[in-house]
CSV table of C-alpha atoms in Angstrom, one decimal:
chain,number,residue,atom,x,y,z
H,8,UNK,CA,10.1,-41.8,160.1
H,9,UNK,CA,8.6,-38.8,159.4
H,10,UNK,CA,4.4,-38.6,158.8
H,11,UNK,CA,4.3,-36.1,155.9
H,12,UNK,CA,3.5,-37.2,152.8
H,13,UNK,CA,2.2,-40.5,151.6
H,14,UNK,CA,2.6,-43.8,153.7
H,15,UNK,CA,5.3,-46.1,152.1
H,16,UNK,CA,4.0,-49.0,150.7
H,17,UNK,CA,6.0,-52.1,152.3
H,18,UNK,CA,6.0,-55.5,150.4
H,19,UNK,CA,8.1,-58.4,152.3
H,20,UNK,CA,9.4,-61.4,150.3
H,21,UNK,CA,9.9,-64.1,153.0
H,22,UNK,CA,7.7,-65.6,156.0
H,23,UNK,CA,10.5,-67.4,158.1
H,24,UNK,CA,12.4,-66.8,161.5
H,25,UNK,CA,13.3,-63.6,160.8
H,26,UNK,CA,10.5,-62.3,159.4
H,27,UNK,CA,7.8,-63.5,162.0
H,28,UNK,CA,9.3,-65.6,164.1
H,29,UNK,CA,8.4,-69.0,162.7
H,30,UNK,CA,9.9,-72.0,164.1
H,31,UNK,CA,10.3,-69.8,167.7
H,32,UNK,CA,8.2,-68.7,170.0
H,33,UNK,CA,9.1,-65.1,168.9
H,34,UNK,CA,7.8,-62.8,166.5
H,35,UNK,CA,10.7,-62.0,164.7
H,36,UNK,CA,12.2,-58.9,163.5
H,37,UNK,CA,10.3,-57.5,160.2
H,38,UNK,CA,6.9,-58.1,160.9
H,39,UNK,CA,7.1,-56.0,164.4
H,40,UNK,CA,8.6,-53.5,162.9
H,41,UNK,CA,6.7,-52.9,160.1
H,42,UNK,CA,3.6,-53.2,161.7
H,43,UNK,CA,4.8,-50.9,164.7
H,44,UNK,CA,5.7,-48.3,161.4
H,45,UNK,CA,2.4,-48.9,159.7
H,46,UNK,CA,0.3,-48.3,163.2
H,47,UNK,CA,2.2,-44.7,163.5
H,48,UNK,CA,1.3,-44.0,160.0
H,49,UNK,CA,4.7,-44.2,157.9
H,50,UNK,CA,3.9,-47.5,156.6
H,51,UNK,CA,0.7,-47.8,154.9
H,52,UNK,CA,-0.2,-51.3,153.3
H,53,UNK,CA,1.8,-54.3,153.7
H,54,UNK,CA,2.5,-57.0,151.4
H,55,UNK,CA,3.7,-60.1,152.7
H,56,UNK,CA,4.8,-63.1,149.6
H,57,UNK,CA,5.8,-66.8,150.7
H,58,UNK,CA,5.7,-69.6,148.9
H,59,UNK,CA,2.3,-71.5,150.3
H,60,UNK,CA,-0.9,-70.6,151.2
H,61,UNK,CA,0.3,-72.7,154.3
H,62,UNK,CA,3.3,-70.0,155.6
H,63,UNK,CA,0.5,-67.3,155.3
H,64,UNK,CA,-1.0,-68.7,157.2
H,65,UNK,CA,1.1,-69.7,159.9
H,66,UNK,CA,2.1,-65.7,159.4
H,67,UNK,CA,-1.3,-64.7,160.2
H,68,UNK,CA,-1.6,-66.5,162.7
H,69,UNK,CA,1.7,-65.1,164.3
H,70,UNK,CA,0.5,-61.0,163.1
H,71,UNK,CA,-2.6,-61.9,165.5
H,72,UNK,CA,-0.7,-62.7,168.4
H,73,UNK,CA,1.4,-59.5,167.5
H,74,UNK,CA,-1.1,-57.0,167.0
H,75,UNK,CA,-2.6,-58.1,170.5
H,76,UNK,CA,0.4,-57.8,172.1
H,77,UNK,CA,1.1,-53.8,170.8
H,78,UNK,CA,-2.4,-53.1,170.9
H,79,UNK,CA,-2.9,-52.5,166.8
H,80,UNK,CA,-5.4,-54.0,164.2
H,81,UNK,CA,-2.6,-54.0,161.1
H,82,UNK,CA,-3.6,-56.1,158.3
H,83,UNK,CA,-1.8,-57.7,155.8
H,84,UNK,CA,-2.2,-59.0,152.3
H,85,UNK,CA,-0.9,-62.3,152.1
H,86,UNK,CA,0.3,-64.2,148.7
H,87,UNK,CA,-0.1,-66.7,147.3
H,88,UNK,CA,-3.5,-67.1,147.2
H,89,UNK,CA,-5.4,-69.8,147.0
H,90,UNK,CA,-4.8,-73.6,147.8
H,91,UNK,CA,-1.8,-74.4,146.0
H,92,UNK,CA,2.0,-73.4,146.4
H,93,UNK,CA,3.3,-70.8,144.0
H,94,UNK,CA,7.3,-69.9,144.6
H,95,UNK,CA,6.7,-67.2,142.0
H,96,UNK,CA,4.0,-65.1,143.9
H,97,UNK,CA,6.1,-62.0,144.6
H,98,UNK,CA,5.9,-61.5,141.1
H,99,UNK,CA,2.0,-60.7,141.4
H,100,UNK,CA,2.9,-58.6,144.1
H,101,UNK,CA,5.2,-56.8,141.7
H,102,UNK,CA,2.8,-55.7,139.6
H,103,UNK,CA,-0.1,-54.6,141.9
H,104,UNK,CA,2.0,-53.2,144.7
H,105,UNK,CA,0.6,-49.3,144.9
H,106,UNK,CA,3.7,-46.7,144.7
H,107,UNK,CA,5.2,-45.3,146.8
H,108,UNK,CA,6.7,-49.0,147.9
H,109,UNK,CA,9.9,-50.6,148.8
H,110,UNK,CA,10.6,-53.8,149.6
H,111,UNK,CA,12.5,-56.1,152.1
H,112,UNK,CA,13.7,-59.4,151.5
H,113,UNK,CA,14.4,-62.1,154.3
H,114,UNK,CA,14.5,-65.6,152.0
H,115,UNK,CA,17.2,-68.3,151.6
H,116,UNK,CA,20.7,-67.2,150.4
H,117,UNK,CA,20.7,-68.5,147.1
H,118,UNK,CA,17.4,-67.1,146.2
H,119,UNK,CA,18.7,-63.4,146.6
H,120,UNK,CA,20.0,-62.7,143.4
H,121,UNK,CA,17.0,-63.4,141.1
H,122,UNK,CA,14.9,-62.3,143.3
H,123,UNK,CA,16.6,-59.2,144.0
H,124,UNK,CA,16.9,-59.0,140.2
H,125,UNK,CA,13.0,-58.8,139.6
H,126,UNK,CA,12.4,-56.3,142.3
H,127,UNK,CA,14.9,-53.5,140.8
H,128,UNK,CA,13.6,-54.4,137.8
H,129,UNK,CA,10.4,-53.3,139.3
H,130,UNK,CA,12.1,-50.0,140.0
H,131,UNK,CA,11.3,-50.6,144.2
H,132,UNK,CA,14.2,-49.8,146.7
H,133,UNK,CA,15.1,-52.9,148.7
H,134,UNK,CA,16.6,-54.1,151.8
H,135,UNK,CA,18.3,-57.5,151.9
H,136,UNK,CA,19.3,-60.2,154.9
H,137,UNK,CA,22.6,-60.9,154.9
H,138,UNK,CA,24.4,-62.0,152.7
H,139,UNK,CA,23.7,-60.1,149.6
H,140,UNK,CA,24.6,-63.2,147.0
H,141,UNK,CA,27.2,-66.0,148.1
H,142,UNK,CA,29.4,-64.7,145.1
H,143,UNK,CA,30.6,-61.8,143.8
H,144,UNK,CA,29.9,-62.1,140.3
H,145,UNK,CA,25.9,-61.7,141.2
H,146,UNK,CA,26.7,-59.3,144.5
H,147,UNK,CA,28.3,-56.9,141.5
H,148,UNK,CA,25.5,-57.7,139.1
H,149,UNK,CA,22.8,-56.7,141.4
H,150,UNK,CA,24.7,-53.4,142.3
H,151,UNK,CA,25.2,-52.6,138.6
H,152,UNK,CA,21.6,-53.3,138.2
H,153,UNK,CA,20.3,-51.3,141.2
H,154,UNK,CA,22.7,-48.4,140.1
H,155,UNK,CA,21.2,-48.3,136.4
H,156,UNK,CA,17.7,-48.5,137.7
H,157,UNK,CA,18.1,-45.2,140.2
H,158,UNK,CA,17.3,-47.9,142.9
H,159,UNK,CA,18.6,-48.0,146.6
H,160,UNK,CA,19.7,-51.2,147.8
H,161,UNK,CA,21.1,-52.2,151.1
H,162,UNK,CA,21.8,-54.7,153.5
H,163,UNK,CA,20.7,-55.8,156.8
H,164,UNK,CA,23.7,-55.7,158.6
H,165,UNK,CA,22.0,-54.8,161.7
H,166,UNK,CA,25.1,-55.3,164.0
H,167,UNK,CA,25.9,-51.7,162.5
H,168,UNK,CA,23.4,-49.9,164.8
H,169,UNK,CA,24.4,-51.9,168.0
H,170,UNK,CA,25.9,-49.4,170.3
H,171,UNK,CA,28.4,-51.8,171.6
H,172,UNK,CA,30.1,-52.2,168.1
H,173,UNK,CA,29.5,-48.4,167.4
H,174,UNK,CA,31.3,-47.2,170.5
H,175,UNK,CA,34.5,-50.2,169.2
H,176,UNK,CA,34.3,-47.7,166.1
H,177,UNK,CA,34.5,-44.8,167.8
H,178,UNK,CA,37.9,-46.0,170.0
H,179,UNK,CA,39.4,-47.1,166.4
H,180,UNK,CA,38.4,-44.0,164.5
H,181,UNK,CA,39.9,-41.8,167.3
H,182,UNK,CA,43.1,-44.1,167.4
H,183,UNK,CA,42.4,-44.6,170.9
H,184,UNK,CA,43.7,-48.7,170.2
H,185,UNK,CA,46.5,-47.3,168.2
H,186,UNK,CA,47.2,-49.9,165.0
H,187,UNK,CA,45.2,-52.8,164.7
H,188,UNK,CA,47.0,-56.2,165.0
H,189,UNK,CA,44.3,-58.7,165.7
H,190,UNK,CA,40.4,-59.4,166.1
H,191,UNK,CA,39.6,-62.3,167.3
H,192,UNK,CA,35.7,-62.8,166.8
H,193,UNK,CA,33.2,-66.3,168.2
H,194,UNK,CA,29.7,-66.3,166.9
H,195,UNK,CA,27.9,-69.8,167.8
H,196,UNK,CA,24.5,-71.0,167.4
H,197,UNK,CA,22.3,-73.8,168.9
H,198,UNK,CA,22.0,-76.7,166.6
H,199,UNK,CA,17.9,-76.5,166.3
H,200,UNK,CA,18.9,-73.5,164.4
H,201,UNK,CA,19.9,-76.3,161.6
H,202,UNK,CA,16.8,-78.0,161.7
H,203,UNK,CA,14.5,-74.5,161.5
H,204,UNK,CA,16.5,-74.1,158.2
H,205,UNK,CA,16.3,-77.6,157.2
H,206,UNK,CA,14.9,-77.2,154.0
H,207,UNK,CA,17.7,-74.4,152.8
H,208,UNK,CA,20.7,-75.4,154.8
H,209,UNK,CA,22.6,-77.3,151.9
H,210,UNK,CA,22.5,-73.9,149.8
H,211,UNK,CA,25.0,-72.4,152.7
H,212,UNK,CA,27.1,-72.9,155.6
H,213,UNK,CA,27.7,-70.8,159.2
H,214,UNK,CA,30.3,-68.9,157.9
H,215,UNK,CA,28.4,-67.8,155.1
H,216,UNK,CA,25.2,-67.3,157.7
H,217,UNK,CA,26.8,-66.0,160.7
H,218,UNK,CA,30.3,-65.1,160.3
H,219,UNK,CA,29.7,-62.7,157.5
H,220,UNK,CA,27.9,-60.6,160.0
H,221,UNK,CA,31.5,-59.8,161.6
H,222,UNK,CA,33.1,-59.1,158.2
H,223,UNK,CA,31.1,-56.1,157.5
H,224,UNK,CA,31.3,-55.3,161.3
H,225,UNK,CA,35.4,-55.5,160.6
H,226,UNK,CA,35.3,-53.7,157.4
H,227,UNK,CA,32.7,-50.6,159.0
H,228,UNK,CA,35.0,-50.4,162.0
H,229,UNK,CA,38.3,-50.2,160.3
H,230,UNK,CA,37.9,-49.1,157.2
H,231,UNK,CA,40.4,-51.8,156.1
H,232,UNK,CA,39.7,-54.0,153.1
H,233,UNK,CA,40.4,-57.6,152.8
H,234,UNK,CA,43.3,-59.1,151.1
H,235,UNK,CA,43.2,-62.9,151.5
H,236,UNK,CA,41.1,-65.7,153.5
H,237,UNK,CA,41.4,-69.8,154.5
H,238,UNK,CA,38.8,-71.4,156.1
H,239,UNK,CA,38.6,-75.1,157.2
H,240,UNK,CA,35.6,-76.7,158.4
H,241,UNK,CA,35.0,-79.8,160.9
H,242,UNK,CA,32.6,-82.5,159.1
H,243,UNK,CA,28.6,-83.0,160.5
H,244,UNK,CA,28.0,-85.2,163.7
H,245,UNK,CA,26.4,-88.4,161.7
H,246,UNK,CA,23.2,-88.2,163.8
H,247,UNK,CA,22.9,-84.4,161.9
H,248,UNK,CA,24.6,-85.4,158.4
H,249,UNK,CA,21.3,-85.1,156.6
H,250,UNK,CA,21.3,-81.3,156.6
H,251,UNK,CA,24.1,-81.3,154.2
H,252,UNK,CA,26.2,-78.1,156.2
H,253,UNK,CA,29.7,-78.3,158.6
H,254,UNK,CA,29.3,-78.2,162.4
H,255,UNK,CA,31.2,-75.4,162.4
H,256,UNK,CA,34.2,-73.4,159.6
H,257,UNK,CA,37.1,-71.0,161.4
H,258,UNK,CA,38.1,-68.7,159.2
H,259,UNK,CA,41.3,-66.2,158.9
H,260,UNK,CA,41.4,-63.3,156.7
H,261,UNK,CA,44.0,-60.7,156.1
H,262,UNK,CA,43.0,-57.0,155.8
H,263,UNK,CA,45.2,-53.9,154.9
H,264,UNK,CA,44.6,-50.9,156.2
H,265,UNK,CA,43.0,-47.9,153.9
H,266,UNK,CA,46.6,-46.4,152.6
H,267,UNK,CA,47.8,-50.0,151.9
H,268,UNK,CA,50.4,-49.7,154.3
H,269,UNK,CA,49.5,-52.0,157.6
H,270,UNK,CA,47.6,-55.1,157.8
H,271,UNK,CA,46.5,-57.4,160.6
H,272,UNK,CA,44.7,-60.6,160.1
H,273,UNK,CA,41.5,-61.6,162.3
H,274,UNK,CA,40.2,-64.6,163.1
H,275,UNK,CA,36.4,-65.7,162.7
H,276,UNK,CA,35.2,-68.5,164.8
H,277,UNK,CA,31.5,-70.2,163.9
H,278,UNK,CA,29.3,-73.1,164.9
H,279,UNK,CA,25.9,-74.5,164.7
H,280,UNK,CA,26.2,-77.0,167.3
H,281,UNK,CA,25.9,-75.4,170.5
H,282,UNK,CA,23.7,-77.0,172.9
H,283,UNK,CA,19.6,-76.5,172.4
H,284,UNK,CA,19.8,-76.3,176.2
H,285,UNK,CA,22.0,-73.3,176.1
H,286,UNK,CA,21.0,-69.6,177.5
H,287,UNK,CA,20.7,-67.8,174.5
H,288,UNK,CA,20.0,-68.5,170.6
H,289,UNK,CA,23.4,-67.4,170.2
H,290,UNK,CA,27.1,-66.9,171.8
H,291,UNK,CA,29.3,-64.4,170.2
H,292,UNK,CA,32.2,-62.1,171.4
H,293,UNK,CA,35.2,-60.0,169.7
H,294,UNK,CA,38.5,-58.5,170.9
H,295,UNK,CA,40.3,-56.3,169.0
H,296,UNK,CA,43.9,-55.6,170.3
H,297,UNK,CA,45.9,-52.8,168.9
H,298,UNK,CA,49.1,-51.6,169.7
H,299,UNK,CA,48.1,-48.7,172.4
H,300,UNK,CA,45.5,-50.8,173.8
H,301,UNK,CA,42.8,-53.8,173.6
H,302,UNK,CA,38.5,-53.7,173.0
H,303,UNK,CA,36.6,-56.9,174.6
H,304,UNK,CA,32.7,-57.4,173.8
H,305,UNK,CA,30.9,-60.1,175.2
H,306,UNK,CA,27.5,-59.8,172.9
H,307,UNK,CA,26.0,-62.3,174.8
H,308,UNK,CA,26.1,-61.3,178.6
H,309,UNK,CA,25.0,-58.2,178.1
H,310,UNK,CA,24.0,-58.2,182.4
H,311,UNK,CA,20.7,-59.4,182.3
H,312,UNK,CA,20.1,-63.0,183.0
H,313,UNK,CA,15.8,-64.4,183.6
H,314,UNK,CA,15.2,-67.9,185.4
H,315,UNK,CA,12.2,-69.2,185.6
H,316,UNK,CA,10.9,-72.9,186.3
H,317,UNK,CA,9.1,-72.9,182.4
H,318,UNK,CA,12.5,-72.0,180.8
H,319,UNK,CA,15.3,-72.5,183.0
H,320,UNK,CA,18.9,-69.6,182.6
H,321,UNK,CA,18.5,-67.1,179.9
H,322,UNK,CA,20.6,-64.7,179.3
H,323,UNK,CA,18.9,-62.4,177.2
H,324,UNK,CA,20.0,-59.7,175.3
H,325,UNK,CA,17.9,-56.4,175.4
H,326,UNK,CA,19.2,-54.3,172.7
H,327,UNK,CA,18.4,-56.2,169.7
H,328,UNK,CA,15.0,-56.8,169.0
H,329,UNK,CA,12.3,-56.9,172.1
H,330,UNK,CA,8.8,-56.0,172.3
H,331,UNK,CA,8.5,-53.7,175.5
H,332,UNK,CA,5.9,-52.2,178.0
H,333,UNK,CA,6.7,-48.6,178.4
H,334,UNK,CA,5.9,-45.8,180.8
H,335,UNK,CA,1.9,-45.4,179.6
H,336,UNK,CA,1.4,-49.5,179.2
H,337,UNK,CA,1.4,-49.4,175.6
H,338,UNK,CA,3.7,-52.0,174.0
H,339,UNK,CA,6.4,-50.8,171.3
H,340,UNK,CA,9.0,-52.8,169.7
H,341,UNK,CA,12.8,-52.0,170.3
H,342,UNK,CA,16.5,-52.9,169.1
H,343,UNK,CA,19.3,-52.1,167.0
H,344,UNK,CA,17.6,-55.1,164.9
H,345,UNK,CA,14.8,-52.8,164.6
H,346,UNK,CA,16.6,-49.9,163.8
H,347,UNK,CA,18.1,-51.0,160.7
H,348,UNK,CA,14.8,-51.3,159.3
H,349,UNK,CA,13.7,-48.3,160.3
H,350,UNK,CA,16.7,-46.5,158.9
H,351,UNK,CA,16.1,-48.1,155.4
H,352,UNK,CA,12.3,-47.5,155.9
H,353,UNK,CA,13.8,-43.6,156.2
H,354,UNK,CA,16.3,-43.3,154.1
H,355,UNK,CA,13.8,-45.0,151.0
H,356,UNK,CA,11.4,-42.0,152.1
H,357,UNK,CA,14.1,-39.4,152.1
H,358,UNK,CA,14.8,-40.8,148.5
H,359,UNK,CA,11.2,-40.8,147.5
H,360,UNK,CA,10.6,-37.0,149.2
H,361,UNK,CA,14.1,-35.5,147.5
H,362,UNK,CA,15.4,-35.1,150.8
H,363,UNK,CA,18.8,-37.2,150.2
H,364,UNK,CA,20.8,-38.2,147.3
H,365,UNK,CA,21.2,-42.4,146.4
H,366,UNK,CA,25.2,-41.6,146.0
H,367,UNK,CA,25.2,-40.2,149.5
H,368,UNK,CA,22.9,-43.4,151.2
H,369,UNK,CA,25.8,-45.9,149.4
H,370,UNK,CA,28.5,-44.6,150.6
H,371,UNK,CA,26.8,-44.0,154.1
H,372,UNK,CA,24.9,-46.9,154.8
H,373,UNK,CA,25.7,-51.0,154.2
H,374,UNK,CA,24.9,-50.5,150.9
H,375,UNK,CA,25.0,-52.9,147.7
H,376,UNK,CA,28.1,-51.9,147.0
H,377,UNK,CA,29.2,-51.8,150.6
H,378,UNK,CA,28.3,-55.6,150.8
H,379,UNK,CA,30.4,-56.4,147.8
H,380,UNK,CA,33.3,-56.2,150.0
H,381,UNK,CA,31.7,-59.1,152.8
H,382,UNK,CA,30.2,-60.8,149.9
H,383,UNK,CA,34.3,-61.1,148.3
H,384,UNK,CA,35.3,-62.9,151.7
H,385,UNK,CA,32.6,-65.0,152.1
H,386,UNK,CA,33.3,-66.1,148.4
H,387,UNK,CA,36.9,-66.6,149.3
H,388,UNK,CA,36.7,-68.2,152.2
H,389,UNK,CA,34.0,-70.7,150.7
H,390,UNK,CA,36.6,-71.9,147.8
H,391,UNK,CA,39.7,-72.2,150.7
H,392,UNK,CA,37.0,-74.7,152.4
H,393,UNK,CA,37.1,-76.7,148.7
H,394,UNK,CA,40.6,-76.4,148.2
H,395,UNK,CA,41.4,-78.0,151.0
H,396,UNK,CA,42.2,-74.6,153.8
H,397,UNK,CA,44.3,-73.0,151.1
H,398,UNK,CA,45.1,-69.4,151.2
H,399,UNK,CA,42.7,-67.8,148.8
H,400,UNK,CA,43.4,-64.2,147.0
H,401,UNK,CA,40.3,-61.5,148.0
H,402,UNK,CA,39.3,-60.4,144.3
H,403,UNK,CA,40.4,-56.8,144.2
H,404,UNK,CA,39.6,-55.6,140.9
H,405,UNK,CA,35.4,-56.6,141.8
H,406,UNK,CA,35.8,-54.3,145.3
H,407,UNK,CA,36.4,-51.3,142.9
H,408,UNK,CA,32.7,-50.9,142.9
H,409,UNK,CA,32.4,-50.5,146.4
H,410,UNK,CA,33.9,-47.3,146.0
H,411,UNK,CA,31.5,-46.0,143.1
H,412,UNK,CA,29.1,-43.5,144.5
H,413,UNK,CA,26.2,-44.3,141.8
């Protein structure tokens, strides 16, 4: 980001996993950034809203650790204040925030849309976890709304900036796998990532979580839009039925090609019940065959595997979001993760500075409007799973939006 100018005010609804870390012995993906952002002097203050004095603190606690290990002294204004719980405390925040400001949002999936709502309402440009809104109905209102309110929203699809799927978009922009015919996609979890969510998990399922991460990565590669989708779902262990989600949902969806003219179908694999003693957090891999030739990612061996007595095989990945020593000691934080923040953290000061246009950014970045089409399968696949794996029509007429510039 550049320096000129004021710092960009940052104000962060949410103070879970992703956020800070909570639950891991990580520090998540937000806060780092941000922080990192606000010690170089792009970011100035940072807001940070939960939903109990108790999670700010646990935050704080967690911004410590991370300011020692990068060698800053970034504060942060926590809310709510006080001793008691108050889910509406971003609204405070709202009001008080000093502009220029944006916000990000990392909270529970069905909490997007109204809070979403209230924070183009405010008139701040926002970034949102994935996935926008489990429906399209509110995925469309929310892009209406950002679109009548000048404001830029977008969507964490961080997988966007990972070089290994960027260079699978490059051999299928250049035609280099000829035409599509299948992807084939696995994205797994350990089950403790259940119980970190515990208090959420009935409000979604791992399709809706994790697989909707490869449904924008299919849609950004190939241009293609979806058509139809069936998912089926295997029922919860009965020593994990109290948190209400399926052990895992495979789901098929059929995409044309831009002109209308070719389609191929891909299949989306997903689980929360890998093993807690597994090497990595998660297990995922795609293949894409075409008819002049076949792409293969394994996006969990990535080559470099760490064994120690303490924490036994890890196979760690290094690209997405790592704290690292460089060359003069000092600690910085790195990863595609990372960089999708950054890039919204840019593109909102572009906007602010009249450098870019917002009609250029949603076209060019996983926009609102660019979600609408993930946020359409994900809403198709999730009634096939309550029709009993029935074949369920992608609503086409809602996806027209995707295309509006704004």
């Amino acid at each position: 980001m550049r320096k000129n100018g004021k710092p960009l005010n940052v104000f962060i609804v949410g103070a879970g996993m992703y956020v800070c870390g909570r639950g891991t012995s990580g520090f998540g993906t937000v806060l780092p950034t941000v922080v990192q952002a606000s010690a170089e002097g792009s970011v100035g203050q940072i807001f940070i809203a939960a939903t109990s004095p108790k999670s700010v603190e646990i935050l704080r606690a967690k911004l410590d650790e991370l300011n020692a290990k990068l060698g800053t002294q970034v504060p942060i204004q926590g809310y709510p204040r006080g001793k008691g719980a108050n889910s509406l405390a971003y609204r405070q925040v709202l009001a008080e925030i000093p502009r220029p400001a944006c916000a990000i949002l990392a909270i529970p999936d069905h909490l997007h849309a109204a809070i979403a709502e209230d924070v183009i309402q405010a008139g701040l440009h926002l970034l949102v976890v994935k996935p926008l809104t489990p429906n399209l109905s509110s995925a469309c209102a929310l892009a209406n709304l950002a679109m009548a309110h000048h404001v830029y929203g977008a969507v964490d699809f961080h997988k966007r900036f990972d070089e290994a799927n960027l260079l699978l978009r490059q051999a299928v922009v250049e035609g280099r796998l000829g035409d599509i015919r299948y992807i084939t996609v696995e994205f797994t979890q350990r089950r403790s990532v259940r119980q970190i969510f515990r208090s959420w998990i009935q409000h979604t399922n791992v399709f809706q979580y994790l697989g909707v991460h490869y449904v924008d990565m299919i849609y950004f590669v190939t241009g293609a839009r979806p058509v139809r989708a069936l998912a089926t779902g295997q029922p919860l262990d009965p020593a994990t039925s109290d948190l209400g989600s399926l052990d895992a949902i495979e789901a098929l969806v059929e995409w044309k090609d831009q002109r209308g003219e070719k389609s191929f179908v891909s299949t989306i694999v997903t689980n929360w019940i890998d093993a807690d003693n597994s090497s990595a957090m998660s297990d995922q891999k795609i293949t894409v065959v075409g008819t002049s030739g076949r792409y293969q990612s394994d996006q969990k061996h990535r080559g470099v595997q760490l064994v120690t007595e303490e924490s036994g095989v890890e196979d760690i990945n290094p690209y997405f979001s790592q704290l690292y020593a460089g060359l003069n000691d000092s600690t910085r934080v790195h990863g595609y993760g990372p960089r999708s923040i950054r890039q919204f953290l840019t593109d909102v000061r572009d906007l602010t500075d009249g450098e870019c246009e917002l009609g250029e950014l949603n076209l060019k970045r996983p926009s609102f409007q660019e979600a609408l089409v993930s946020t359409a399968v994900v809403e198709a696949a999730n009634r096939s799973l309550s029709q009993g794996a029935e074949w369920v029509t992608v609503d086409q007429s809602a996806l027209e939006l995707s295309r509006t510039v704004g």
